[in-house]
mmCIF file of C-alpha atoms in Angstrom:
data_model
loop_
_atom_site.group_PDB
_atom_site.id
_atom_site.type_symbol
_atom_site.label_atom_id
_atom_site.label_comp_id
_atom_site.label_asym_id
_atom_site.label_seq_id
_atom_site.Cartn_x
_atom_site.Cartn_y
_atom_site.Cartn_z
ATOM 1 C CA PRO Q 1 0.000 0.000 0.000
ATOM 2 C CA ASP Q 2 2.942 2.384 0.485
ATOM 3 C CA TYR Q 3 6.619 2.663 -0.363
ATOM 4 C CA SER Q 4 7.869 1.933 3.168
ATOM 5 C CA THR Q 5 6.054 -1.405 3.268
ATOM 6 C CA TYR Q 6 7.300 -2.227 -0.220
ATOM 7 C CA LEU Q 7 10.866 -1.409 0.852
ATOM 8 C CA LEU Q 8 10.579 -3.641 3.929
ATOM 9 C CA LEU Q 9 9.216 -6.578 1.941
ATOM 10 C CA ARG Q 10 11.928 -6.193 -0.707
ATOM 11 C CA PHE Q 11 14.530 -6.286 2.056
ATOM 12 C CA VAL Q 12 13.043 -9.457 3.542
ATOM 13 C CA THR Q 13 12.864 -11.028 0.075
ATOM 14 C CA GLY Q 14 16.520 -10.336 -0.648
ATOM 15 C CA PHE Q 15 17.605 -11.373 2.850
ATOM 16 C CA SER Q 16 15.773 -14.715 2.687
ATOM 17 C CA THR Q 17 16.572 -15.734 -0.892
ATOM 18 C CA GLY Q 18 20.025 -14.231 -1.389
ATOM 19 C CA GLY Q 19 21.895 -17.265 -0.081
ATOM 20 C CA VAL Q 20 19.774 -19.986 -1.677
ATOM 21 C CA GLY Q 21 21.790 -20.105 -4.895
ATOM 22 C CA LEU Q 22 25.083 -20.107 -2.978
ATOM 23 C CA CYS Q 23 24.086 -22.992 -0.687
ATOM 24 C CA SER Q 24 22.599 -24.923 -3.616
ATOM 25 C CA PHE Q 25 25.842 -24.629 -5.563
ATOM 26 C CA VAL Q 26 27.941 -25.841 -2.633
ATOM 27 C CA LEU Q 27 25.587 -28.773 -2.013
ATOM 28 C CA ALA Q 28 25.684 -29.718 -5.696
ATOM 29 C CA THR Q 29 29.475 -29.691 -6.076
ATOM 30 C CA GLU Q 30 30.926 -30.893 -2.760
ATOM 31 C CA PRO Q 31 30.100 -34.614 -3.283
ATOM 32 C CA VAL Q 32 31.590 -34.595 -6.816
ATOM 33 C CA GLY Q 33 35.158 -35.772 -7.487
ATOM 34 C CA PRO Q 34 37.791 -33.364 -8.898
ATOM 35 C CA THR Q 35 37.701 -34.648 -12.495
ATOM 36 C CA LYS Q 36 33.988 -33.909 -12.896
ATOM 37 C CA ARG Q 37 33.521 -31.020 -10.489
ATOM 38 C CA GLY Q 38 34.017 -28.308 -13.130
ATOM 39 C CA VAL Q 39 31.457 -29.719 -15.553
ATOM 40 C CA ALA Q 40 28.952 -30.406 -12.783
ATOM 41 C CA GLY Q 41 29.330 -26.916 -11.368
ATOM 42 C CA MET Q 42 28.989 -25.158 -14.711
ATOM 43 C CA SER Q 43 25.917 -27.229 -15.571
ATOM 44 C CA THR Q 44 23.982 -25.771 -12.652
ATOM 45 C CA PHE Q 45 23.968 -22.306 -14.250
ATOM 46 C CA TYR Q 46 21.897 -23.284 -17.268
ATOM 47 C CA PHE Q 47 18.945 -23.103 -14.909
ATOM 48 C CA PHE Q 48 19.916 -19.578 -13.865
ATOM 49 C CA SER Q 49 19.888 -18.312 -17.446
ATOM 50 C CA THR Q 50 16.708 -20.250 -18.188
ATOM 51 C CA GLY Q 51 15.087 -18.452 -15.270
ATOM 52 C CA ILE Q 52 16.093 -15.047 -16.671
ATOM 53 C CA ALA Q 53 14.766 -16.016 -20.105
ATOM 54 C CA LEU Q 54 11.465 -17.143 -18.585
ATOM 55 C CA LEU Q 55 11.298 -13.975 -16.509
ATOM 56 C CA SER Q 56 11.318 -11.817 -19.656
ATOM 57 C CA GLY Q 57 8.281 -13.770 -20.899
ATOM 58 C CA ILE Q 58 6.516 -13.583 -17.538
ATOM 59 C CA ALA Q 59 7.158 -9.817 -17.386
ATOM 60 C CA TYR Q 60 5.666 -9.471 -20.878
ATOM 61 C CA ILE Q 61 2.530 -11.361 -19.807
ATOM 62 C CA PHE Q 62 2.207 -9.466 -16.510
ATOM 63 C CA PRO Q 63 3.179 -5.828 -17.259
ATOM 64 C CA SER Q 64 1.839 -4.631 -13.890
ATOM 65 C CA TRP Q 65 4.545 -4.785 -11.244
ATOM 66 C CA ARG Q 66 2.072 -6.076 -8.645
ATOM 67 C CA ALA Q 67 1.020 -8.984 -10.863
ATOM 68 C CA LEU Q 68 4.655 -9.638 -11.739
ATOM 69 C CA TYR Q 69 5.527 -9.707 -8.051
ATOM 70 C CA VAL Q 70 2.903 -12.422 -7.430
ATOM 71 C CA ALA Q 71 3.918 -14.458 -10.495
ATOM 72 C CA SER Q 72 7.637 -14.339 -9.653
ATOM 73 C CA SER Q 73 6.916 -15.463 -6.071
ATOM 74 C CA ILE Q 74 5.404 -18.776 -7.151
ATOM 75 C CA PRO Q 75 8.794 -20.491 -7.825
ATOM 76 C CA SER Q 76 9.792 -19.899 -4.192
ATOM 77 C CA ILE Q 77 6.680 -21.738 -3.032
ATOM 78 C CA LEU Q 78 7.414 -24.600 -5.431
ATOM 79 C CA PHE Q 79 11.007 -24.679 -4.142
ATOM 80 C CA LEU Q 80 9.813 -25.127 -0.558
ATOM 81 C CA VAL Q 81 7.345 -27.879 -1.482
ATOM 82 C CA LEU Q 82 9.055 -29.792 -4.292
ATOM 83 C CA VAL Q 83 12.789 -29.345 -3.658
ATOM 84 C CA VAL Q 84 13.694 -28.696 -0.011
ATOM 85 C CA PRO Q 85 12.141 -31.926 1.398
ATOM 86 C CA PHE Q 86 14.390 -34.026 -0.862
ATOM 87 C CA ILE Q 87 17.724 -32.262 -0.201
ATOM 88 C CA SER Q 88 20.317 -34.123 1.890
ATOM 89 C CA GLU Q 89 23.180 -32.514 3.760
ATOM 90 C CA SER Q 90 26.684 -32.459 2.276
ATOM 91 C CA PRO Q 91 28.738 -35.457 3.527
ATOM 92 C CA ARG Q 92 31.741 -33.135 3.793
ATOM 93 C CA TRP Q 93 29.831 -30.893 6.177
ATOM 94 C CA TYR Q 94 29.072 -33.926 8.362
ATOM 95 C CA LEU Q 95 32.706 -35.020 8.220
ATOM 96 C CA VAL Q 96 34.244 -31.778 9.450
ATOM 97 C CA ARG Q 97 31.777 -31.780 12.324
ATOM 98 C CA GLY Q 98 32.631 -35.302 13.378
ATOM 99 C CA LYS Q 99 29.285 -36.842 12.347
ATOM 100 C CA MET Q 100 30.737 -39.976 10.743
ATOM 101 C CA ASN Q 101 27.559 -42.077 10.824
ATOM 102 C CA GLU Q 102 25.521 -39.437 8.997
ATOM 103 C CA ALA Q 103 28.302 -38.937 6.421
ATOM 104 C CA MET Q 104 28.631 -42.678 5.779
ATOM 105 C CA LYS Q 105 24.853 -43.032 5.421
ATOM 106 C CA ILE Q 106 24.763 -40.401 2.674
ATOM 107 C CA MET Q 107 27.803 -41.884 0.918
ATOM 108 C CA ARG Q 108 26.170 -45.312 0.869
ATOM 109 C CA THR Q 109 23.039 -43.759 -0.611
ATOM 110 C CA ILE Q 110 25.140 -42.070 -3.307
ATOM 111 C CA ALA Q 111 26.986 -45.321 -4.030
ATOM 112 C CA ASN Q 112 23.729 -47.292 -4.312
ATOM 113 C CA ALA Q 113 22.227 -44.674 -6.642
ATOM 114 C CA ASN Q 114 25.313 -44.994 -8.880
ATOM 115 C CA GLY Q 115 25.098 -48.791 -8.895
ATOM 116 C CA HIS Q 116 28.117 -49.245 -6.644
ATOM 117 C CA HIS Q 117 28.756 -50.478 -3.136
ATOM 118 C CA LEU Q 118 30.731 -48.753 -0.393
ATOM 119 C CA PRO Q 119 32.605 -51.539 1.440
ATOM 120 C CA ASP Q 120 32.001 -51.980 5.149
ATOM 121 C CA GLY Q 121 34.789 -50.856 7.411
ATOM 122 C CA VAL Q 122 35.953 -48.057 5.117
ATOM 123 C CA SER Q 123 36.169 -44.634 6.728
ATOM 124 C CA LEU Q 124 36.138 -41.332 4.894
ATOM 125 C CA ALA Q 125 39.210 -39.159 4.574
ATOM 126 C CA LEU Q 126 38.962 -35.463 5.330
ATOM 127 C CA ASP Q 127 40.515 -34.549 1.968
ATOM 128 C CA ASP Q 128 39.789 -36.014 -1.447
ATOM 129 C CA GLU Q 129 43.211 -36.609 -2.991
ATOM 130 C CA ALA Q 130 41.993 -40.139 -3.741
ATOM 131 C CA ASN Q 131 38.424 -39.202 -4.570
ATOM 132 C CA ASP Q 132 37.818 -39.464 -8.304
ATOM 133 C CA ALA Q 133 34.487 -39.623 -10.083
ATOM 134 C CA SER Q 134 35.839 -40.141 -13.599
ATOM 135 C CA ASN Q 135 34.002 -43.451 -14.012
ATOM 136 C CA GLY Q 136 31.126 -42.812 -11.642
ATOM 137 C CA ASN Q 137 33.115 -44.400 -8.820
ATOM 138 C CA GLN Q 138 33.761 -42.787 -5.481
ATOM 139 C CA ILE Q 139 37.154 -44.046 -4.272
ATOM 140 C CA TRP Q 140 37.769 -43.152 -0.669
ATOM 141 C CA LYS Q 141 41.090 -44.004 0.947
ATOM 142 C CA ALA Q 142 41.002 -45.740 4.286
ATOM 143 C CA ALA Q 143 41.884 -43.282 7.002
ATOM 144 C CA THR Q 144 41.477 -42.660 10.651
ATOM 145 C CA VAL Q 145 39.306 -39.613 11.079
ATOM 146 C CA GLU Q 146 39.091 -37.579 14.217
ATOM 147 C CA LYS Q 147 35.505 -37.538 15.411
ATOM 148 C CA GLU Q 148 35.798 -34.061 16.817
ATOM 149 C CA ALA Q 149 33.884 -31.256 15.192
ATOM 150 C CA ILE Q 150 36.060 -28.864 13.200
ATOM 151 C CA SER Q 151 34.786 -25.351 12.723
ATOM 152 C CA GLY Q 152 35.975 -22.277 10.910
ATOM 153 C CA SER Q 153 34.967 -18.709 10.227
ATOM 154 C CA ILE Q 154 35.914 -15.759 8.076
ATOM 155 C CA VAL Q 155 38.413 -14.810 10.816
ATOM 156 C CA ASP Q 156 40.316 -18.025 10.090
ATOM 157 C CA VAL Q 157 40.353 -17.163 6.385
ATOM 158 C CA ILE Q 158 41.873 -13.743 7.077
ATOM 159 C CA ARG Q 159 44.306 -15.111 9.661
ATOM 160 C CA SER Q 160 45.918 -17.539 7.194
ATOM 161 C CA PRO Q 161 48.305 -15.828 4.706
ATOM 162 C CA ILE Q 162 47.330 -18.289 1.947
ATOM 163 C CA THR Q 163 43.580 -17.856 2.181
ATOM 164 C CA ARG Q 164 43.757 -14.140 3.053
ATOM 165 C CA ILE Q 165 45.308 -13.245 -0.305
ATOM 166 C CA ARG Q 166 42.883 -15.534 -2.109
ATOM 167 C CA LEU Q 167 39.925 -13.923 -0.372
ATOM 168 C CA PHE Q 168 40.965 -10.354 -1.239
ATOM 169 C CA LEU Q 169 41.527 -11.318 -4.877
ATOM 170 C CA ALA Q 170 38.222 -13.220 -5.054
ATOM 171 C CA VAL Q 171 36.360 -10.251 -3.571
ATOM 172 C CA GLY Q 172 37.903 -7.850 -6.087
ATOM 173 C CA ILE Q 173 37.223 -10.095 -9.076
ATOM 174 C CA ASN Q 174 33.641 -10.799 -8.032
ATOM 175 C CA PHE Q 175 33.014 -7.077 -7.593
ATOM 176 C CA THR Q 176 34.324 -6.041 -11.012
ATOM 177 C CA CYS Q 177 32.708 -9.027 -12.719
ATOM 178 C CA SER Q 178 29.336 -8.224 -11.169
ATOM 179 C CA VAL Q 179 29.490 -4.588 -12.267
ATOM 180 C CA VAL Q 180 29.920 -5.778 -15.859
ATOM 181 C CA TYR Q 181 27.461 -8.690 -15.734
ATOM 182 C CA TYR Q 182 24.551 -6.822 -14.161
ATOM 183 C CA GLY Q 183 25.517 -3.567 -15.848
ATOM 184 C CA LEU Q 184 25.265 -5.087 -19.319
ATOM 185 C CA SER Q 185 21.951 -6.690 -18.376
ATOM 186 C CA LEU Q 186 20.537 -3.351 -17.189
ATOM 187 C CA ASN Q 187 22.131 -1.360 -20.004
ATOM 188 C CA VAL Q 188 19.461 -2.634 -22.390
ATOM 189 C CA VAL Q 189 17.477 0.513 -21.484
ATOM 190 C CA ASN Q 190 20.179 2.598 -23.195
ATOM 191 C CA LEU Q 191 20.131 0.521 -26.378
ATOM 192 C CA GLU Q 192 16.653 1.779 -27.297
ATOM 193 C CA THR Q 193 15.568 -1.655 -28.533
ATOM 194 C CA ASN Q 194 12.714 -3.946 -27.456
ATOM 195 C CA LEU Q 195 13.304 -4.426 -23.735
ATOM 196 C CA TYR Q 196 11.793 -7.911 -23.417
ATOM 197 C CA LEU Q 197 13.535 -9.229 -26.522
ATOM 198 C CA THR Q 198 16.922 -7.856 -25.491
ATOM 199 C CA VAL Q 199 16.685 -9.400 -22.010
ATOM 200 C CA LEU Q 200 15.750 -12.720 -23.636
ATOM 201 C CA LEU Q 201 18.705 -12.495 -26.036
ATOM 202 C CA ASN Q 202 21.068 -11.702 -23.138
ATOM 203 C CA ALA Q 203 19.870 -14.815 -21.293
ATOM 204 C CA VAL Q 204 20.210 -16.970 -24.400
ATOM 205 C CA ALA Q 205 23.698 -15.552 -25.064
ATOM 206 C CA GLU Q 206 24.824 -16.797 -21.668
ATOM 207 C CA MET Q 207 24.049 -20.464 -22.368
ATOM 208 C CA PRO Q 208 26.708 -21.076 -25.046
ATOM 209 C CA ALA Q 209 29.193 -19.427 -22.674
ATOM 210 C CA PHE Q 210 28.435 -22.107 -20.066
ATOM 211 C CA THR Q 211 28.883 -24.900 -22.606
ATOM 212 C CA ILE Q 212 32.151 -23.559 -24.019
ATOM 213 C CA THR Q 213 33.540 -22.814 -20.564
ATOM 214 C CA ALA Q 214 32.569 -26.274 -19.282
ATOM 215 C CA VAL Q 215 34.319 -27.914 -22.261
ATOM 216 C CA LEU Q 216 37.481 -25.836 -21.862
ATOM 217 C CA LEU Q 217 37.501 -25.807 -18.055
ATOM 218 C CA ASP Q 218 39.336 -29.104 -17.556
ATOM 219 C CA LYS Q 219 41.514 -28.625 -20.633
ATOM 220 C CA PHE Q 220 43.021 -25.206 -19.943
ATOM 221 C CA GLY Q 221 42.272 -24.774 -16.247
ATOM 222 C CA ARG Q 222 40.396 -22.235 -14.140
ATOM 223 C CA LYS Q 223 42.942 -19.433 -14.141
ATOM 224 C CA PRO Q 224 43.446 -18.989 -17.923
ATOM 225 C CA LEU Q 225 39.682 -19.082 -18.500
ATOM 226 C CA ALA Q 226 39.004 -16.575 -15.730
ATOM 227 C CA ILE Q 227 41.492 -14.184 -17.344
ATOM 228 C CA GLY Q 228 40.483 -14.871 -20.932
ATOM 229 C CA THR Q 229 36.713 -14.568 -20.505
ATOM 230 C CA GLN Q 230 37.000 -11.260 -18.652
ATOM 231 C CA TRP Q 231 39.332 -9.766 -21.229
ATOM 232 C CA PHE Q 232 37.110 -11.086 -24.033
ATOM 233 C CA SER Q 233 34.202 -9.219 -22.471
ATOM 234 C CA ALA Q 234 36.359 -6.114 -21.927
ATOM 235 C CA ILE Q 235 37.334 -5.953 -25.613
ATOM 236 C CA PHE Q 236 33.728 -5.836 -26.796
ATOM 237 C CA CYS Q 237 32.750 -3.401 -24.052
ATOM 238 C CA PHE Q 238 35.484 -1.030 -25.255
ATOM 239 C CA MET Q 239 34.214 -1.476 -28.808
ATOM 240 C CA GLY Q 240 30.667 -0.694 -27.632
ATOM 241 C CA SER Q 241 31.879 2.535 -26.025
ATOM 242 C CA LEU Q 242 33.210 3.696 -29.408
ATOM 243 C CA THR Q 243 30.037 2.823 -31.322
ATOM 244 C CA GLY Q 244 27.141 5.206 -31.897
ATOM 245 C CA ASN Q 245 23.484 4.472 -31.213
ATOM 246 C CA VAL Q 246 21.916 5.391 -34.554
ATOM 247 C CA GLY Q 247 21.025 3.137 -37.477
ATOM 248 C CA ILE Q 248 23.386 0.234 -38.046
ATOM 249 C CA SER Q 249 25.549 1.451 -35.168
ATOM 250 C CA LYS Q 250 22.686 0.628 -32.790
ATOM 251 C CA VAL Q 251 22.751 -2.997 -33.956
ATOM 252 C CA ILE Q 252 26.543 -3.131 -33.618
ATOM 253 C CA ARG Q 253 26.364 -1.760 -30.088
ATOM 254 C CA MET Q 254 23.701 -4.325 -29.171
ATOM 255 C CA CYS Q 255 25.945 -7.099 -30.565
ATOM 256 C CA CYS Q 256 28.860 -5.742 -28.515
ATOM 257 C CA GLY Q 257 26.633 -5.927 -25.446
ATOM 258 C CA LEU Q 258 25.624 -9.511 -26.235
ATOM 259 C CA LEU Q 259 29.240 -10.601 -26.743
ATOM 260 C CA GLY Q 260 30.248 -8.706 -23.614
ATOM 261 C CA ILE Q 261 27.698 -10.530 -21.484
ATOM 262 C CA PHE Q 262 28.634 -13.777 -23.263
ATOM 263 C CA GLY Q 263 32.197 -13.494 -21.975
ATOM 264 C CA MET Q 264 31.288 -12.216 -18.525
ATOM 265 C CA ALA Q 265 28.629 -14.901 -18.016
ATOM 266 C CA GLY Q 266 31.349 -17.506 -18.443
ATOM 267 C CA THR Q 267 33.473 -15.698 -15.849
ATOM 268 C CA TYR Q 268 30.642 -15.075 -13.425
ATOM 269 C CA ASN Q 269 29.738 -18.744 -13.185
ATOM 270 C CA LEU Q 270 33.314 -19.985 -13.369
ATOM 271 C CA LEU Q 271 34.048 -17.869 -10.288
ATOM 272 C CA PHE Q 272 31.679 -19.990 -8.185
ATOM 273 C CA ILE Q 273 33.674 -23.123 -8.992
ATOM 274 C CA TYR Q 274 37.032 -21.373 -8.750
ATOM 275 C CA THR Q 275 36.253 -19.708 -5.419
ATOM 276 C CA ALA Q 276 34.839 -22.938 -3.961
ATOM 277 C CA GLU Q 277 38.060 -24.770 -4.845
ATOM 278 C CA LEU Q 278 40.279 -22.079 -3.346
ATOM 279 C CA PHE Q 279 38.976 -22.590 0.207
ATOM 280 C CA PRO Q 280 38.482 -25.646 2.468
ATOM 281 C CA THR Q 281 35.073 -26.960 3.521
ATOM 282 C CA VAL Q 282 35.139 -25.468 7.031
ATOM 283 C CA VAL Q 283 35.258 -21.930 5.636
ATOM 284 C CA ARG Q 284 33.984 -22.449 2.088
ATOM 285 C CA ASN Q 285 30.522 -21.013 2.707
ATOM 286 C CA ALA Q 286 31.998 -18.054 4.612
ATOM 287 C CA ALA Q 287 34.498 -17.272 1.833
ATOM 288 C CA LEU Q 288 31.897 -17.738 -0.897
ATOM 289 C CA GLY Q 289 29.567 -15.543 1.132
ATOM 290 C CA CYS Q 290 32.136 -12.716 1.172
ATOM 291 C CA ALA Q 291 32.728 -13.083 -2.558
ATOM 292 C CA THR Q 292 28.989 -13.124 -3.205
ATOM 293 C CA GLN Q 293 28.533 -10.037 -1.031
ATOM 294 C CA ALA Q 294 31.169 -8.256 -3.102
ATOM 295 C CA ALA Q 295 29.259 -9.301 -6.214
ATOM 296 C CA GLN Q 296 26.064 -7.846 -4.746
ATOM 297 C CA MET Q 297 27.872 -4.566 -4.076
ATOM 298 C CA GLY Q 298 28.870 -4.553 -7.724
ATOM 299 C CA ALA Q 299 25.254 -5.205 -8.675
ATOM 300 C CA ILE Q 300 24.219 -2.224 -6.528
ATOM 301 C CA LEU Q 301 26.750 0.015 -8.286
ATOM 302 C CA ALA Q 302 25.810 -1.162 -11.806
ATOM 303 C CA PRO Q 303 22.551 0.874 -12.138
ATOM 304 C CA PHE Q 304 24.398 4.091 -11.254
ATOM 305 C CA VAL Q 305 26.803 3.417 -14.114
ATOM 306 C CA VAL Q 306 23.953 2.626 -16.508
ATOM 307 C CA ILE Q 307 22.072 5.875 -15.882
ATOM 308 C CA LEU Q 308 25.080 7.868 -17.125
ATOM 309 C CA GLY Q 309 23.983 6.795 -20.615
ATOM 310 C CA GLY Q 310 25.759 6.994 -23.947
ATOM 311 C CA GLY Q 311 28.970 5.051 -24.431
ATOM 312 C CA PHE Q 312 30.290 5.752 -20.917
ATOM 313 C CA PRO Q 313 28.766 2.626 -19.295
ATOM 314 C CA PHE Q 314 30.496 0.421 -21.875
ATOM 315 C CA LEU Q 315 33.786 2.165 -21.096
ATOM 316 C CA VAL Q 316 33.390 1.502 -17.353
ATOM 317 C CA PHE Q 317 32.478 -2.138 -18.024
ATOM 318 C CA GLY Q 318 35.555 -2.535 -20.221
ATOM 319 C CA VAL Q 319 37.840 -1.143 -17.498
ATOM 320 C CA CYS Q 320 36.264 -3.434 -14.888
ATOM 321 C CA GLY Q 321 36.766 -6.484 -17.120
ATOM 322 C CA LEU Q 322 40.394 -5.520 -17.705
ATOM 323 C CA ILE Q 323 41.072 -5.068 -13.980
ATOM 324 C CA GLY Q 324 39.269 -8.314 -13.105
ATOM 325 C CA GLY Q 325 41.447 -10.283 -15.522
ATOM 326 C CA MET Q 326 44.576 -8.731 -14.031
ATOM 327 C CA LEU Q 327 43.512 -9.714 -10.511
ATOM 328 C CA ALA Q 328 42.751 -13.289 -11.647
ATOM 329 C CA SER Q 329 46.339 -13.622 -12.889
ATOM 330 C CA TYR Q 330 47.510 -13.633 -9.255
ATOM 331 C CA LEU Q 331 45.314 -16.587 -8.223
ATOM 332 C CA PRO Q 332 46.710 -20.158 -8.129
ATOM 333 C CA GLU Q 333 45.465 -22.841 -10.511
ATOM 334 C CA THR Q 334 43.082 -25.372 -8.888
ATOM 335 C CA LEU Q 335 42.578 -27.801 -11.786
ATOM 336 C CA ASN Q 336 42.598 -31.405 -10.487
ATOM 337 C CA LYS Q 337 43.644 -30.176 -7.057
ATOM 338 C CA PRO Q 338 41.972 -31.863 -4.053
ATOM 339 C CA LEU Q 339 38.993 -30.153 -2.456
ATOM 340 C CA TYR Q 340 40.407 -29.668 1.037
ATOM 341 C CA ASP Q 341 38.175 -29.838 4.072
ATOM 342 C CA THR Q 342 40.311 -28.241 6.797
ATOM 343 C CA MET Q 343 42.579 -25.205 7.021
ATOM 344 C CA THR Q 344 45.425 -27.478 8.135
ATOM 345 C CA GLY Q 345 44.895 -29.782 5.174
ATOM 346 C CA LEU Q 346 44.956 -26.837 2.770
ATOM 347 C CA GLU Q 347 48.120 -25.325 4.249
ATOM 348 C CA GLU Q 348 49.955 -28.647 4.325
ATOM 349 C CA GLY Q 349 48.826 -29.516 0.806
ATOM 350 C CA GLU Q 350 49.818 -26.139 -0.677
ATOM 351 C CA LEU Q 351 53.174 -26.043 1.068
ATOM 352 C CA ALA Q 352 54.050 -29.665 0.237
#
């Protein structure tokens, strides 16, 4: 009925749903072995782009913001009823908290679903150097595991020199990447084309980026792709800043925007996998949460860049993509590296 109530409800909506995608991604990738983790992680983002594409159609059907609000709330209800009851906890989360029985129960369920059998008397290791899912098998080395709960927080991330540098770099890259990703999505208002069609095309342009990135991810590694996709986006953003918005130039600028979001979509989703592999299980959610928060700050800044109009937004997006690629060059490669569960395991593994 009034703006204050609307503002409050928008805050509650963002507060309650903001972490759903993050937790879903972690739950989807933690049980997967290192050789398939990249492909599995990238595959989850097809649904994100599909949601954006569907949203453009829903917005076209329901032009009133009140009706659109109701229509876009229905998926959350379906999520609570059709998805949440069937989600199991991550076995890694159980492990680091000393809940061996619960972890073994889930691993046996996974093994049975894959047509395999987890031998009796085998305990789970806290790190997955021997965990490989290349043939659908989960190979767990026999190990004696402490049954004491291991916890961690963002303070532990900052305290460790290894993870502290990684966190600062991840925060910076996520911020610049988000400015470009959301900025290009919102910049459709400056292109003076059909709003619904352009949003749909942006969503569709993201999907080939996921496929190409997933194919190249295990061939070239996380670091080269993180650099290359951001600089690819930056090149076309710079080109868009030099292009006019009249006649054929309008089409060229729209194509520059599509190619820009194509490159940045690959980066944006690659960063989830990359960031998750940079930190151990005990602090993974905390580190990903910081990176995601930085991305949200970039998303907040993006509209202020867009309203400047003309070619200036493209120029800012190009600079952000260039800086993001430079920051990514300082990160370590994580291809085929174990997904560590403890800070000690990470430090010993990296210093070995």
